[in-house]
GROMACS .gro file of C-alpha atoms in nm:
model
  120
    1UNK     CA    1   0.003  -0.004   0.002
    2UNK     CA    2   0.295   0.238   0.095
    3UNK     CA    3   0.463   0.181  -0.242
    4UNK     CA    4   0.133   0.252  -0.433
    5UNK     CA    5   0.105   0.579  -0.251
    6UNK     CA    6   0.465   0.678  -0.331
    7UNK     CA    7   0.414   0.584  -0.696
    8UNK     CA    8   0.091   0.798  -0.698
    9UNK     CA    9   0.259   1.083  -0.525
   10UNK     CA   10   0.547   1.077  -0.768
   11UNK     CA   11   0.310   1.084  -1.075
   12UNK     CA   12   0.115   1.371  -0.926
   13UNK     CA   13   0.435   1.569  -0.871
   14UNK     CA   14   0.565   1.505  -1.227
   15UNK     CA   15   0.210   1.616  -1.362
   16UNK     CA   16   0.225   1.937  -1.156
   17UNK     CA   17   0.579   1.993  -1.274
   18UNK     CA   18   0.472   1.938  -1.637
   19UNK     CA   19   0.163   2.157  -1.604
   20UNK     CA   20   0.376   2.443  -1.445
   21UNK     CA   21   0.621   2.420  -1.735
   22UNK     CA   22   0.340   2.430  -1.987
   23UNK     CA   23   0.187   2.725  -1.822
   24UNK     CA   24   0.507   2.923  -1.819
   25UNK     CA   25   0.558   2.838  -2.187
   26UNK     CA   26   0.202   2.949  -2.269
   27UNK     CA   27   0.252   3.277  -2.082
   28UNK     CA   28   0.562   3.337  -2.292
   29UNK     CA   29   0.408   3.248  -2.613
   30UNK     CA   30   0.097   3.476  -2.540
   31UNK     CA   31   0.328   3.771  -2.458
   32UNK     CA   32   0.529   3.722  -2.774
   33UNK     CA   33   0.207   3.698  -2.975
   34UNK     CA   34   0.068   4.021  -2.828
   35UNK     CA   35   0.391   4.211  -2.879
   36UNK     CA   36   0.428   4.097  -3.239
   37UNK     CA   37   0.073   4.164  -3.318
   38UNK     CA   38   0.114   4.517  -3.170
   39UNK     CA   39   0.407   4.593  -3.386
   40UNK     CA   40   0.323   4.399  -3.706
   41UNK     CA   41  -0.055   4.411  -3.699
   42UNK     CA   42  -0.125   4.125  -3.930
   43UNK     CA   43  -0.140   3.760  -3.804
   44UNK     CA   44  -0.049   3.605  -4.135
   45UNK     CA   45   0.289   3.772  -4.150
   46UNK     CA   46   0.388   3.691  -3.795
   47UNK     CA   47   0.471   3.312  -3.832
   48UNK     CA   48   0.839   3.358  -3.912
   49UNK     CA   49   0.904   3.619  -3.650
   50UNK     CA   50   0.703   3.421  -3.390
   51UNK     CA   51   0.884   3.094  -3.447
   52UNK     CA   52   1.226   3.271  -3.437
   53UNK     CA   53   1.144   3.451  -3.123
   54UNK     CA   54   1.012   3.144  -2.943
   55UNK     CA   55   1.304   2.945  -3.061
   56UNK     CA   56   1.536   3.214  -2.913
   57UNK     CA   57   1.349   3.220  -2.589
   58UNK     CA   58   1.358   2.845  -2.566
   59UNK     CA   59   1.730   2.843  -2.626
   60UNK     CA   60   1.772   3.097  -2.345
   61UNK     CA   61   1.563   2.888  -2.106
   62UNK     CA   62   1.767   2.585  -2.184
   63UNK     CA   63   2.082   2.779  -2.132
   64UNK     CA   64   1.970   2.922  -1.806
   65UNK     CA   65   1.850   2.587  -1.676
   66UNK     CA   66   2.164   2.416  -1.765
   67UNK     CA   67   2.368   2.688  -1.595
   68UNK     CA   68   2.164   2.656  -1.283
   69UNK     CA   69   2.188   2.281  -1.285
   70UNK     CA   70   2.564   2.284  -1.312
   71UNK     CA   71   2.611   2.547  -1.050
   72UNK     CA   72   2.877   2.387  -0.833
   73UNK     CA   73   2.943   2.413  -0.463
   74UNK     CA   74   3.280   2.582  -0.541
   75UNK     CA   75   3.119   2.858  -0.724
   76UNK     CA   76   2.863   2.875  -0.451
   77UNK     CA   77   3.134   2.928  -0.200
   78UNK     CA   78   3.297   3.191  -0.404
   79UNK     CA   79   2.943   3.373  -0.437
   80UNK     CA   80   2.904   3.334  -0.073
   81UNK     CA   81   3.235   3.504   0.009
   82UNK     CA   82   3.228   3.774  -0.248
   83UNK     CA   83   2.849   3.865  -0.258
   84UNK     CA   84   2.757   3.753   0.091
   85UNK     CA   85   2.492   3.517  -0.023
   86UNK     CA   86   2.324   3.255   0.168
   87UNK     CA   87   2.544   2.947   0.270
   88UNK     CA   88   2.527   2.654   0.025
   89UNK     CA   89   2.340   2.355   0.186
   90UNK     CA   90   2.187   2.028   0.051
   91UNK     CA   91   1.845   2.167   0.084
   92UNK     CA   92   1.940   2.473  -0.128
   93UNK     CA   93   2.097   2.249  -0.379
   94UNK     CA   94   1.769   2.053  -0.421
   95UNK     CA   95   1.573   2.373  -0.454
   96UNK     CA   96   1.803   2.496  -0.727
   97UNK     CA   97   1.786   2.162  -0.905
   98UNK     CA   98   1.406   2.189  -0.905
   99UNK     CA   99   1.397   2.534  -1.059
  100UNK     CA  100   1.652   2.420  -1.313
  101UNK     CA  101   1.425   2.126  -1.421
  102UNK     CA  102   1.144   2.373  -1.465
  103UNK     CA  103   1.355   2.611  -1.670
  104UNK     CA  104   1.480   2.314  -1.896
  105UNK     CA  105   1.135   2.174  -1.943
  106UNK     CA  106   0.995   2.520  -2.037
  107UNK     CA  107   1.282   2.563  -2.287
  108UNK     CA  108   1.217   2.218  -2.437
  109UNK     CA  109   0.844   2.301  -2.479
  110UNK     CA  110   0.922   2.647  -2.626
  111UNK     CA  111   1.160   2.495  -2.876
  112UNK     CA  112   0.918   2.228  -2.978
  113UNK     CA  113   0.638   2.488  -3.019
  114UNK     CA  114   0.863   2.702  -3.242
  115UNK     CA  115   0.922   2.405  -3.460
  116UNK     CA  116   0.566   2.350  -3.499
  117UNK     CA  117   0.489   2.704  -3.587
  118UNK     CA  118   0.759   2.714  -3.843
  119UNK     CA  119   0.620   2.394  -4.002
  120UNK     CA  120   0.288   2.571  -4.053
   0.00000   0.00000   0.00000
């Protein structure tokens, strides 16, 4: 029974994480659409600019997520000494890795959406 609950909790957490990443991607796409529509005014001329902009933002999300995921304890110690940031702990490492996963998933979704838009 306990294993079933753990498996169900894991599935729920993964679905929540995926939904959060999809929501962030949707927000970025909506903002891009509104900005491009404001400047260009015509929907049929926006596909190239929209796909390029979303691809660029997806790449930025992937780069930021990767940089956060590879943030090492040595660089954290340097940041702690130079910038007087919070001390690096295991709990803080887990929090950083969670946010990195969200950045990476959002970047992947944005890149895939840009491919779909450019295919249309």
